[in-house]
Short mmCIF file of C-alpha atoms and ligand atoms in Angstrom, two decimals:
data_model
loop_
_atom_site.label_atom_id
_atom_site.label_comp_id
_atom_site.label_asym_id
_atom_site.label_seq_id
_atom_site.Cartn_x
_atom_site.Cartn_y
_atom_site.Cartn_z
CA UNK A 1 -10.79 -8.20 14.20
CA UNK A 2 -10.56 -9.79 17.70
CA UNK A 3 -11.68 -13.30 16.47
CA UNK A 4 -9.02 -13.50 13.73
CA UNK A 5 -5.77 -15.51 14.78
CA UNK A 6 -2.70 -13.48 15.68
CA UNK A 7 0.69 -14.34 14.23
CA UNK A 8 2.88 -17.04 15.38
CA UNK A 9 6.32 -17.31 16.39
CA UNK A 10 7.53 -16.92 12.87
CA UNK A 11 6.62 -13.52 12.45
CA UNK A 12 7.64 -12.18 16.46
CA UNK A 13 8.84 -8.94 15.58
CA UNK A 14 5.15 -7.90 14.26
CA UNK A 15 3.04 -7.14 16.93
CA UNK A 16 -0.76 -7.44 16.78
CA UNK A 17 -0.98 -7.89 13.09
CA UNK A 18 -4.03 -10.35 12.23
CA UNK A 19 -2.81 -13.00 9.76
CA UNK A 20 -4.54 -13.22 6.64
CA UNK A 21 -2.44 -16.52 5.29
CA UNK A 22 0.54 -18.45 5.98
CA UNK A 23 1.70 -19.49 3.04
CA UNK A 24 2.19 -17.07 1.24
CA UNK A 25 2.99 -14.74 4.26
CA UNK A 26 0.05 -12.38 4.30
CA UNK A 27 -0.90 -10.16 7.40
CA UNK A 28 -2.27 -6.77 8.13
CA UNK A 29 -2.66 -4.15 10.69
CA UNK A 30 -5.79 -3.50 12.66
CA UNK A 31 -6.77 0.59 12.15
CA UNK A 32 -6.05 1.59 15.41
CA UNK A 33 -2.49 0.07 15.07
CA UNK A 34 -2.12 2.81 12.36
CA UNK A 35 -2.58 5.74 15.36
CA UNK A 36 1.33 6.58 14.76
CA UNK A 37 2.49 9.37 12.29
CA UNK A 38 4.79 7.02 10.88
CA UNK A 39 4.04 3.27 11.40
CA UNK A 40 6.53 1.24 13.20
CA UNK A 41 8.07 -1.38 11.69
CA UNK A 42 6.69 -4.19 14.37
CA UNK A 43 3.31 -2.63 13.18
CA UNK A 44 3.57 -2.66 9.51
CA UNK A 45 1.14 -4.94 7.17
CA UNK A 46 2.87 -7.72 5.60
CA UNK A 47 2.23 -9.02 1.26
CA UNK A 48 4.14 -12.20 0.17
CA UNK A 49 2.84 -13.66 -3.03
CA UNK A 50 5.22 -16.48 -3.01
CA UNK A 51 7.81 -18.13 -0.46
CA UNK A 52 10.77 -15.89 0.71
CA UNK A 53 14.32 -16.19 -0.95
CA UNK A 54 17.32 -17.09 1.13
CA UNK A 55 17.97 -14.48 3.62
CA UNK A 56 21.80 -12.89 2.47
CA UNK A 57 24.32 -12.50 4.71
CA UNK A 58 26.03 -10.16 2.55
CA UNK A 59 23.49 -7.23 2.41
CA UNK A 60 26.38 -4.32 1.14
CA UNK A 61 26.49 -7.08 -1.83
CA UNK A 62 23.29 -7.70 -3.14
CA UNK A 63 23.17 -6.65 -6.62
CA UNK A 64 20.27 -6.07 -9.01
CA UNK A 65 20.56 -5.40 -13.15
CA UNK A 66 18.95 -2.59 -15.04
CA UNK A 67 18.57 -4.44 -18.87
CA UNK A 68 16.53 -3.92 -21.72
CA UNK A 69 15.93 -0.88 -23.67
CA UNK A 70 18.95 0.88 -22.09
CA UNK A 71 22.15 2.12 -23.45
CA UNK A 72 24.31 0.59 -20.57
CA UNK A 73 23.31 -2.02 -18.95
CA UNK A 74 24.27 -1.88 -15.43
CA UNK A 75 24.42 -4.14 -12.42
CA UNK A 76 25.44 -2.31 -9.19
CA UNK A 77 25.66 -3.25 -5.45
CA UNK A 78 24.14 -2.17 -2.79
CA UNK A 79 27.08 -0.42 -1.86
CA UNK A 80 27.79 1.24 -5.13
CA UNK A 81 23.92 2.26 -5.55
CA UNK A 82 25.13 3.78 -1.73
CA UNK A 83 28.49 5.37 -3.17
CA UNK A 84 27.48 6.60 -6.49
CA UNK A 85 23.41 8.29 -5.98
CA UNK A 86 21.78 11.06 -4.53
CA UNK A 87 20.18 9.85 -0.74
CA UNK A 88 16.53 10.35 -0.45
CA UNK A 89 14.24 9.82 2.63
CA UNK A 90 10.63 10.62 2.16
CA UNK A 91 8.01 9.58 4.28
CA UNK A 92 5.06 7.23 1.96
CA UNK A 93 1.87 5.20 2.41
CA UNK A 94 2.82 1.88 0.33
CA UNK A 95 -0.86 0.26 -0.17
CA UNK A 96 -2.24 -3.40 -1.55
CA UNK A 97 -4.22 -3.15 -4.43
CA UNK A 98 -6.83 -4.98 -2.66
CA UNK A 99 -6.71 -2.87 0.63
CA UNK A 100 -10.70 -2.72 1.79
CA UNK A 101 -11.37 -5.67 -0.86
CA UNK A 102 -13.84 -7.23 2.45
CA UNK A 103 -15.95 -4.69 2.49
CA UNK A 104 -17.27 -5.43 -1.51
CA UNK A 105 -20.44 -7.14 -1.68
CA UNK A 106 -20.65 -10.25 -2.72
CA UNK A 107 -17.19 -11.26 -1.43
CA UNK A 108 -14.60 -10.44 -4.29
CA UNK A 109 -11.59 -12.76 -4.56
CA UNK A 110 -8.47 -12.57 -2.87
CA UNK A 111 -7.02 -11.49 0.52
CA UNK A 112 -10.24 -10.40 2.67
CA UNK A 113 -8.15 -7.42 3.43
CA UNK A 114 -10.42 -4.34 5.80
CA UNK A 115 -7.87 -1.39 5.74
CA UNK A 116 -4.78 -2.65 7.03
CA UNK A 117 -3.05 -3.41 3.89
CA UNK A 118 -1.43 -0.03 4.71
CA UNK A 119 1.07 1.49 6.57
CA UNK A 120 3.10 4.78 5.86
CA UNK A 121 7.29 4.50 6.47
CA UNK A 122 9.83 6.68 5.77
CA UNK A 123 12.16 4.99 3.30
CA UNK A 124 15.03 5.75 2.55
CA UNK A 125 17.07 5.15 -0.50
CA UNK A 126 17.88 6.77 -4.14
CA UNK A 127 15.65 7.57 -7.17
CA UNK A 128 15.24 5.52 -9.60
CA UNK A 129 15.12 7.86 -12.12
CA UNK A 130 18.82 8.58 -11.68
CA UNK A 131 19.55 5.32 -12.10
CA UNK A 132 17.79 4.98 -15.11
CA UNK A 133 20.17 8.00 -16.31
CA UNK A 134 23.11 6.37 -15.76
CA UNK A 135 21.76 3.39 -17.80
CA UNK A 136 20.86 6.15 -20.56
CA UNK A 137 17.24 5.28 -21.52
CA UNK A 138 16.77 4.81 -25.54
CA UNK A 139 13.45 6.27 -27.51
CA UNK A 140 11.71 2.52 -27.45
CA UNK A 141 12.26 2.76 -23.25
CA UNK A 142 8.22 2.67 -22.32
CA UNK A 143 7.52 0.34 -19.16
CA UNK A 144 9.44 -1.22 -16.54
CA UNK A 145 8.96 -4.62 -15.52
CA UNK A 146 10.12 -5.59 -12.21
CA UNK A 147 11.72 -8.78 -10.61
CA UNK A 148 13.06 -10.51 -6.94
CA UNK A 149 14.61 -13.30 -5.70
CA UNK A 150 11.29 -15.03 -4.30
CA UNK A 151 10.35 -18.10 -5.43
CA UNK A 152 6.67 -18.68 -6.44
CA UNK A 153 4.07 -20.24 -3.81
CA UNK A 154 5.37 -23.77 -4.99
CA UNK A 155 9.10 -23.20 -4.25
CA UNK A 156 10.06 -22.75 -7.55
CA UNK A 157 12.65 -20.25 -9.12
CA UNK A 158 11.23 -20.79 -12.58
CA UNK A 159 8.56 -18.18 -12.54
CA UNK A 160 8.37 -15.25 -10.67
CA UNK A 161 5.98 -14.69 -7.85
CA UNK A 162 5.14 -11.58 -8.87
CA UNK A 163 6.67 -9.44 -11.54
CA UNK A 164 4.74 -6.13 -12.21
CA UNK A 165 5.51 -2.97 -14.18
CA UNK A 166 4.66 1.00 -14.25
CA UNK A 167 4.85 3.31 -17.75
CA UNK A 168 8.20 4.54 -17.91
CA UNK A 169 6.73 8.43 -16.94
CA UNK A 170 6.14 7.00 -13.15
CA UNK A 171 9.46 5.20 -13.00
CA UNK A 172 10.74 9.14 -13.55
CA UNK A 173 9.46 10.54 -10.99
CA UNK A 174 11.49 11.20 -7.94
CA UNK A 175 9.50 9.75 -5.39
CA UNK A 176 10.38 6.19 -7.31
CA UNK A 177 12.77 4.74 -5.26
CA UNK A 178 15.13 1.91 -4.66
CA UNK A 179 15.32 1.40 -0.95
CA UNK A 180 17.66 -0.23 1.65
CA UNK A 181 16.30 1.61 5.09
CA UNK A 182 12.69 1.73 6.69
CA UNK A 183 12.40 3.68 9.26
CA UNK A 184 16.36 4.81 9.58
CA UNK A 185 16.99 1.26 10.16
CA UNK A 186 18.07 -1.13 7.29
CA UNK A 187 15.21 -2.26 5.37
CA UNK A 188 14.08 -5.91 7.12
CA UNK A 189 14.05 -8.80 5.42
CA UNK A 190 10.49 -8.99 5.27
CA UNK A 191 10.15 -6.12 3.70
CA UNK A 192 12.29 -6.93 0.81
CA UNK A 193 15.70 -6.48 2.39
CA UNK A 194 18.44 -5.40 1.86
CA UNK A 195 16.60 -4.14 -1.45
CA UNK A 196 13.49 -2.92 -2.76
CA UNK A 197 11.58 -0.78 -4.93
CA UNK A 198 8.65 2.07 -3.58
CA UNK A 199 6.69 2.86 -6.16
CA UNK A 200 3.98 5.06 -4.08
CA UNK A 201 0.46 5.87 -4.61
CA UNK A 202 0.11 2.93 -6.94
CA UNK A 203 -0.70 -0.57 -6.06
CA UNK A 204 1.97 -2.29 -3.32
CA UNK A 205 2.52 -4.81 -5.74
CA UNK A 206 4.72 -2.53 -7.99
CA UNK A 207 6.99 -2.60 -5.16
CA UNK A 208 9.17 -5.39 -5.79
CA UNK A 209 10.65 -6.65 -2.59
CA UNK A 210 14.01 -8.62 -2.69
CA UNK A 211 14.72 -6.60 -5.91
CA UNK A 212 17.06 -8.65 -8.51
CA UNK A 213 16.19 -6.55 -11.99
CA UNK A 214 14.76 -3.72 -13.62
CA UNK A 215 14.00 -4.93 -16.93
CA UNK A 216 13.47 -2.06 -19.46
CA UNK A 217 11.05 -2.50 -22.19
CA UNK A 218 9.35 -1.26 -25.32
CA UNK A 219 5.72 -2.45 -24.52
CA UNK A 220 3.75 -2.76 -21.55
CA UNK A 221 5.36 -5.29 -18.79
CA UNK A 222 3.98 -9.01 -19.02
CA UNK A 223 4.81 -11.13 -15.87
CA UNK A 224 2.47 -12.19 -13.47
CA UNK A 225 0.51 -9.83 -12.12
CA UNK A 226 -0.03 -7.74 -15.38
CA UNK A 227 -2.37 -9.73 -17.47
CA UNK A 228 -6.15 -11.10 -16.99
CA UNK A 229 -8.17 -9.54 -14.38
CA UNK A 230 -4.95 -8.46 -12.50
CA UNK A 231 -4.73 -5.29 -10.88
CA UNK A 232 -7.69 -4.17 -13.96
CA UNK A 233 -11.04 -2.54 -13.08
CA UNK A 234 -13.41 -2.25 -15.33
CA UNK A 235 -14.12 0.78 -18.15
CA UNK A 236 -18.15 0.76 -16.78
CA UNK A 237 -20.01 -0.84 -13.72
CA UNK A 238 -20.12 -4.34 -13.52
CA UNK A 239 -22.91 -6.25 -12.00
CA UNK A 240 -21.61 -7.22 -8.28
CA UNK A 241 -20.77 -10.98 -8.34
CA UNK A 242 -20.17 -11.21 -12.45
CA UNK A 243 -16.88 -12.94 -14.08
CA UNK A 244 -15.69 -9.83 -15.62
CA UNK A 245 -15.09 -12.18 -18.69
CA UNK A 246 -15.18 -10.21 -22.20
CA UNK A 247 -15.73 -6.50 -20.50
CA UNK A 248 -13.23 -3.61 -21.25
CA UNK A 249 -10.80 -3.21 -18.61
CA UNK A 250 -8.31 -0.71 -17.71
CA UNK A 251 -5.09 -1.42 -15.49
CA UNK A 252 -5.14 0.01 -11.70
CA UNK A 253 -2.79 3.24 -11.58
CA UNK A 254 -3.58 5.75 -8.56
CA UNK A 255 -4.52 3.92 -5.09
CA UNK A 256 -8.22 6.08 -4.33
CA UNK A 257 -8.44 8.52 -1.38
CA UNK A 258 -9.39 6.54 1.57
CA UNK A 259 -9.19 7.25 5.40
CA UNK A 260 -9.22 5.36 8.84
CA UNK A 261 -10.30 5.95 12.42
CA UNK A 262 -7.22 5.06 14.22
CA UNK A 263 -8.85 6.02 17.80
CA UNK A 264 -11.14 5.09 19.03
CA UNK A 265 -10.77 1.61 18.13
CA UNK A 266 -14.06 -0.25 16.96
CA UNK A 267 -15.96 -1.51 20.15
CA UNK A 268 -14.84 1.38 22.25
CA UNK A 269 -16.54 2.05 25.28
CA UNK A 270 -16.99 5.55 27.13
CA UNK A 271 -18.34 6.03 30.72
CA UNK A 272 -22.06 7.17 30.52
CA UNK A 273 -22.38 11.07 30.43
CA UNK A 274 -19.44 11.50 27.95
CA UNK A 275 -20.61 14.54 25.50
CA UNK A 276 -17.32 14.94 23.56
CA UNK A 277 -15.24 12.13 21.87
CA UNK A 278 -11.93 12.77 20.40
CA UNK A 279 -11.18 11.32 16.74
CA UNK A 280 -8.59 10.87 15.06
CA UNK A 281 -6.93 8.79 11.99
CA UNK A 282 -5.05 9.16 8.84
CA UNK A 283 -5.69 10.00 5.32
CA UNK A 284 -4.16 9.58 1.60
CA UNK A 285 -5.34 9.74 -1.67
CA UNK A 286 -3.10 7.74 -4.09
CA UNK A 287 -0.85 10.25 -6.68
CA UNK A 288 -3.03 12.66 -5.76
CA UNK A 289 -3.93 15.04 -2.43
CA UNK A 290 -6.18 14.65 0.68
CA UNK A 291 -8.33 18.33 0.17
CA UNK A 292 -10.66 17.38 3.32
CA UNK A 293 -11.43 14.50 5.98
CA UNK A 294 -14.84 14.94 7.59
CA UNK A 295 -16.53 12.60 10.47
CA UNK A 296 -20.25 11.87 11.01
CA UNK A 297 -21.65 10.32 13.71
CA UNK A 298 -25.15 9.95 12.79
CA UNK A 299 -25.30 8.12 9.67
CA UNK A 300 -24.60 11.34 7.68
CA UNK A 301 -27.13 13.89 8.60
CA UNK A 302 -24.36 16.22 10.06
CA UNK A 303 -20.52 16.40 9.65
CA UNK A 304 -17.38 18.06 11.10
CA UNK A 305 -14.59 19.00 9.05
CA UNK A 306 -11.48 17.63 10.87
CA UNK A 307 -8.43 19.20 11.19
CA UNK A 308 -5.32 17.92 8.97
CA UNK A 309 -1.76 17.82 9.70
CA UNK A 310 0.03 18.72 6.24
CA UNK A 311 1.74 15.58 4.35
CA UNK A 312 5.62 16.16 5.04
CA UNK A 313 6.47 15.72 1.58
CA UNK A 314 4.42 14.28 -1.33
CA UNK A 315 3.22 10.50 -0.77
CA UNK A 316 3.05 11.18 2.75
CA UNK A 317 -0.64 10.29 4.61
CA UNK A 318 -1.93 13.29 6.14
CA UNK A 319 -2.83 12.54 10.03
CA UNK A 320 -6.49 14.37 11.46
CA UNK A 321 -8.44 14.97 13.77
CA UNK A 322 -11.91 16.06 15.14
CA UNK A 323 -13.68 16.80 18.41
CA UNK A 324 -17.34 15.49 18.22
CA UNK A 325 -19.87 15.86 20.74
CA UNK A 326 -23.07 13.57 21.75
CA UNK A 327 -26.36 14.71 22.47
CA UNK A 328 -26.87 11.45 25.13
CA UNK A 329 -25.52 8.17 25.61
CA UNK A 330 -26.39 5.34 23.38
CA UNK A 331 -24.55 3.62 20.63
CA UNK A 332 -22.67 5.61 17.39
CA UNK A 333 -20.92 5.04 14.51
CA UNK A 334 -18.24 7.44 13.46
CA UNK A 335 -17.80 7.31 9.20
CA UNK A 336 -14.69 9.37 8.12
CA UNK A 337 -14.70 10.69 4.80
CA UNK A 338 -11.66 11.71 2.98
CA UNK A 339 -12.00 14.18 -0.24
CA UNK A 340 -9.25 14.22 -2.50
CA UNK A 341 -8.04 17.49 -4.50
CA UNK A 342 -10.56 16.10 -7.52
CA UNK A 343 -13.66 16.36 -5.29
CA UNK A 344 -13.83 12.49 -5.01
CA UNK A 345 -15.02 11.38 -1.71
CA UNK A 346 -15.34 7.81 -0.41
CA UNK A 347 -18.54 6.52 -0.46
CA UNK A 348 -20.68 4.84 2.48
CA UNK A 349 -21.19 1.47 -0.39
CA UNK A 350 -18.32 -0.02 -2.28
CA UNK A 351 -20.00 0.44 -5.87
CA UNK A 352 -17.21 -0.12 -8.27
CA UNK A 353 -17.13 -3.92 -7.54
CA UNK A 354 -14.83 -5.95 -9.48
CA UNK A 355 -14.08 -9.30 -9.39
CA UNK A 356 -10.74 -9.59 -7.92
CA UNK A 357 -11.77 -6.89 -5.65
CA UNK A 358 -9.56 -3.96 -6.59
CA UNK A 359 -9.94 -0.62 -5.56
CA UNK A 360 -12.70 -0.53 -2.58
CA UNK A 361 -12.45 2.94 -0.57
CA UNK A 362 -15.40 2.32 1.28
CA UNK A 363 -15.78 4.57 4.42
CA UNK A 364 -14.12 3.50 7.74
CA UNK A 365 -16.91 2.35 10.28
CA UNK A 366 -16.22 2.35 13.76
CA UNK A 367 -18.81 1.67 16.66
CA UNK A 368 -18.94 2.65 20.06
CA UNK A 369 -20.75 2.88 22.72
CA UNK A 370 -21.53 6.04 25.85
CA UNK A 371 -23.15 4.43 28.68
CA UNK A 372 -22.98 2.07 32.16
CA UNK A 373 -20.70 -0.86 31.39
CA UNK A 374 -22.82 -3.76 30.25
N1 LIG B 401 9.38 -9.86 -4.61
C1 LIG B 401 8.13 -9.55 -4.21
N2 LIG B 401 7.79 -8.26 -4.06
C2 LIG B 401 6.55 -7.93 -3.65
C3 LIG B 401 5.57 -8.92 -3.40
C4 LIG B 401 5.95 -10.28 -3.57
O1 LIG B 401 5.16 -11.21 -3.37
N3 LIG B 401 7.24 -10.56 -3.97
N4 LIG B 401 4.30 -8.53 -3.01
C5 LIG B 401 3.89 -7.17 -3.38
C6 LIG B 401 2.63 -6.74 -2.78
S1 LIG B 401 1.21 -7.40 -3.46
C7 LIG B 401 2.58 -5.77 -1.81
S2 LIG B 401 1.10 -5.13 -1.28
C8 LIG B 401 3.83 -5.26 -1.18
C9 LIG B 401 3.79 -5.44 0.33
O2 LIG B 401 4.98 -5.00 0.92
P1 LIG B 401 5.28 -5.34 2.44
O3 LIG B 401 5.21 -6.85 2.61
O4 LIG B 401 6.62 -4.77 2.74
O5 LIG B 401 4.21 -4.66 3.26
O6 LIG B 401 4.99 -5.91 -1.69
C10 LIG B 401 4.96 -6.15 -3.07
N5 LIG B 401 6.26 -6.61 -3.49
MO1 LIG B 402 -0.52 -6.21 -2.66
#
C-alpha cells in the first residue's frame, strides 16, 4: 500500500487514495481509510472507464431520457426530477465488480484492486422505480440499459464508455436510485455529478455516473460492459489462469459478503507487553445481510465473534468490532470473516477464479506486530 504512488494535483480533494491508473481515472481507498461509518467524500474510491464529460455549469439543468419500452417517454431536469418525486436518503456500500480482484492467483485481468474499490455514502435522491411509473412501463419492459455523457478512453462520443443494465425486477426496487447529493452535499463531479444512478449490492458499474438515459428494453441490455467475459463468472470452477473461452457463464448479480480491518492498519506496531488489541472494520454482503463477522488471530484455530452495529437501512455496511487478547508478543495476523444470512463465509483462498477477476471475497489480512520497536 505504502509503495504505490499517491494522487496528484488533479485529484486534491481525495486524500490518501492510492492511484490505480490515470487514464482512465482509477483510484481506491486503503482499508483503514474506510474506519468512518460513512466514508467521506475526500476518502471515497474512484472508477472511470473512459475520459470525463464537460463539467456543466448548469447542474439544476441537466436532463436525462427514460425511452424504450415505455408508454411516455420522458426527459426531465434535475430540477423537475427535484419538484415532481418522492426524496430518499439511504445510506449504501456502492462496490467494483473487481473489488479484491489482487488477491486471485495467478493475477486475473484488470484493475489490481485489494479492497478499496468500496466505500459506503449516504445518497440522496429519488427512486427509480417511480420514475419508471410515470413513464408507465409496457408488458415487453424487461432490462434497463444505462448511459452518460463520458466519452470512451479515446475521447470519443461515439461509443459509450460503459453502458450496463439490471433485469427490470432490480430497477423496481426502492433502493434504485437516481442521485444528485453524496453525503448531504451535491453529488461531485467525480462521482457522476450533478446525476447518477445507485444501483446497490450489485456491481459499481451499474451505476452510471454522469447519467444521460435510461433506455428501456425487451431483452437483456447490450452495451459495453454486458457481453464476453464482462461482469460473467463461470457456471463451474475454472482452472486458475484458463481463457474462460467456450465455458458456461452466468452474469455477476449480488456483490459477495466481504469484510475489512479498518484498525489497526496493516504494519501496526504495539509496545511490547500489549495483551489486548482492539479491532474493528466494516462488513456487507451484496443484496443480501451480514449474519456474523468473526476475527482470528492465529491462522484460524480460535475465533471471536465481533460485535455488529445494525445496517441503518438496507444496503447499508454494518460497522464491528472485537477485543482480542495475546498470549505474548510476537507477530499476528488478524483474518476477519464475514457470514452472510445464507451461511456463506469468505474464504482464507480466492477459489472461484475467473479470468477478468470478478467476484474475489477473500479474507482481509492484516499484520502486526507486539514487541520493542525494531
Ligand atoms: N458514466 C460512467 N459511469 C460509471 C463508470 C464509468 O466509467 N462511466 N464506471 C462505473 C464503475 S466500474 C464503478 S465501480 C462506479 C464507481 O463510482 P465512483 O467513481 O463514484 O466511485 O461507477 C460506475 N459508473
Ligand atoms: Mo467498477
Amino acid at each position: 500500500m505504502q509503495d504505490k504512488p499517491k494522487l496528484g494535483f488533479a485529484l486534491s480533494a481525495k486524500m490518501g487514495l492510492s492511484l490505480l491508473g490515470e487514464v482512465p481515472l482509477v483510484a481506491e481507498t486503503p482499508e483503514e481509510l474506510l474506519d468512518d461509518d460513512t466514508t467521506p467524500i475526500a476518502h471515497f474510491f474512484v472508477r472511470n472507464n473512459g475520459l470525463m464529460p464537460q463539467p456543466t455549469g448548469d447542474p439544476e439543468g441537466w436532463s436525462f431520457v427514460v425511452d424504450g419500452e415505455v408508454e411516455r417517454p420522458l426527459r426531465l431536469t434535475l430540477a423537475e426530477l427535484k419538484s415532481r418525486f418522492p426524496h430518499k436518503t439511504y445510506r449504501m456500500v456502492l462496490e467494483c465488480g473487481g473489488n479484491g480482484r489482487s488477491f486471485f492467483e495467478p493475477q486475473a485481468a484488470g484493475n489490481p484492486w485489494t479492497n478499496g474499490g468500496a466505500g459506503c455514502a449516504e445518497w440522496t435522491g429519488v427512486s427509480l422505480s417511480d420514475v419508471l411509473r410515470e413513464a408507465g412501463l409496457k408488458e415487453t419492459a424487461l432490462f434497463t440499459g444505462h448511459f452518460g455523457a463520458d466519452p470512451d478512453k479515446h475521447g470519443s462520443h461515439e461509443h459509450q464508455a460503459m453502458s450496463r443494465g439490471v433485469p427490470i425486477a432490480k430497477a423496481l426496487e426502492e433502493h434504485t436510485l437516481l442521485v444528485w447529493a453524496m453525503n448531504g452535499e451535491p453529488l461531485p463531479f467525480l462521482h457522476g455529478g450533478p446525476l447518477r444512478l445507485i444501483v446497490p449490492g450489485w456491481p459499481g458499474s451499474l451505476s452510471q455516473k454522469w447519467l444521460t438515459r435510461i433506455w428501456i428494453r425487451n431483452r437483456e441490455h447490450d452495451g459495453p460492459g454486458m457481453t464476453g467475459l464482462s461482469y460473467r463468472l463461470p457456471v463451474h470452477p475454472l482452472p486458475p489462469g484458463s481463457d474462460g473461452k467456450g465455458v458456461a457463464l452466468r452474469i455477476l448479480e449480488s456483490m459477495p459478503v466481504r469484510s475489512i480491518v479498518s484498525a489497526p492498519a496493516d504494519g501496526a506496531h504495539y509496545p511490547e507487553g500489549t495483551r489486548a488489541i482492539h479491532i474493528r472494520g466494516a462488513a456487507w454482503a451484496g443484496d443480501d445481510a451480514v449474519a456474523r463477522v468473526d476475527v482470528t488471530l492465529d491462522g484460524g484455530a480460535t475465533w471471536t465473534e465481533a460485535a455488529m452495529t445494525p445496517p441503518r437501512n438496507r444496503y447499508d455496511w454494518v460497522r464491528w468490532q472485537a477485543s482480542a487478547s495475546l498470549p505474548g508478543d510476537g507477530p499476528y495476523e488478524i483474518f476477519a470473516r464475514a457470514t452472510d444470512s445464507q451461511g456463506r463465509a469468505q474464504p482464507f483462498h480466492a477459489a472461484n477464479w475467473n479470468p477478468n477477476g470478478y467476484g474475489c471475497n477473500v479474507m482481509h489480512r492484516v499484520r502486526v506486530t507486539v514487541g520493542p520497536e525494531a
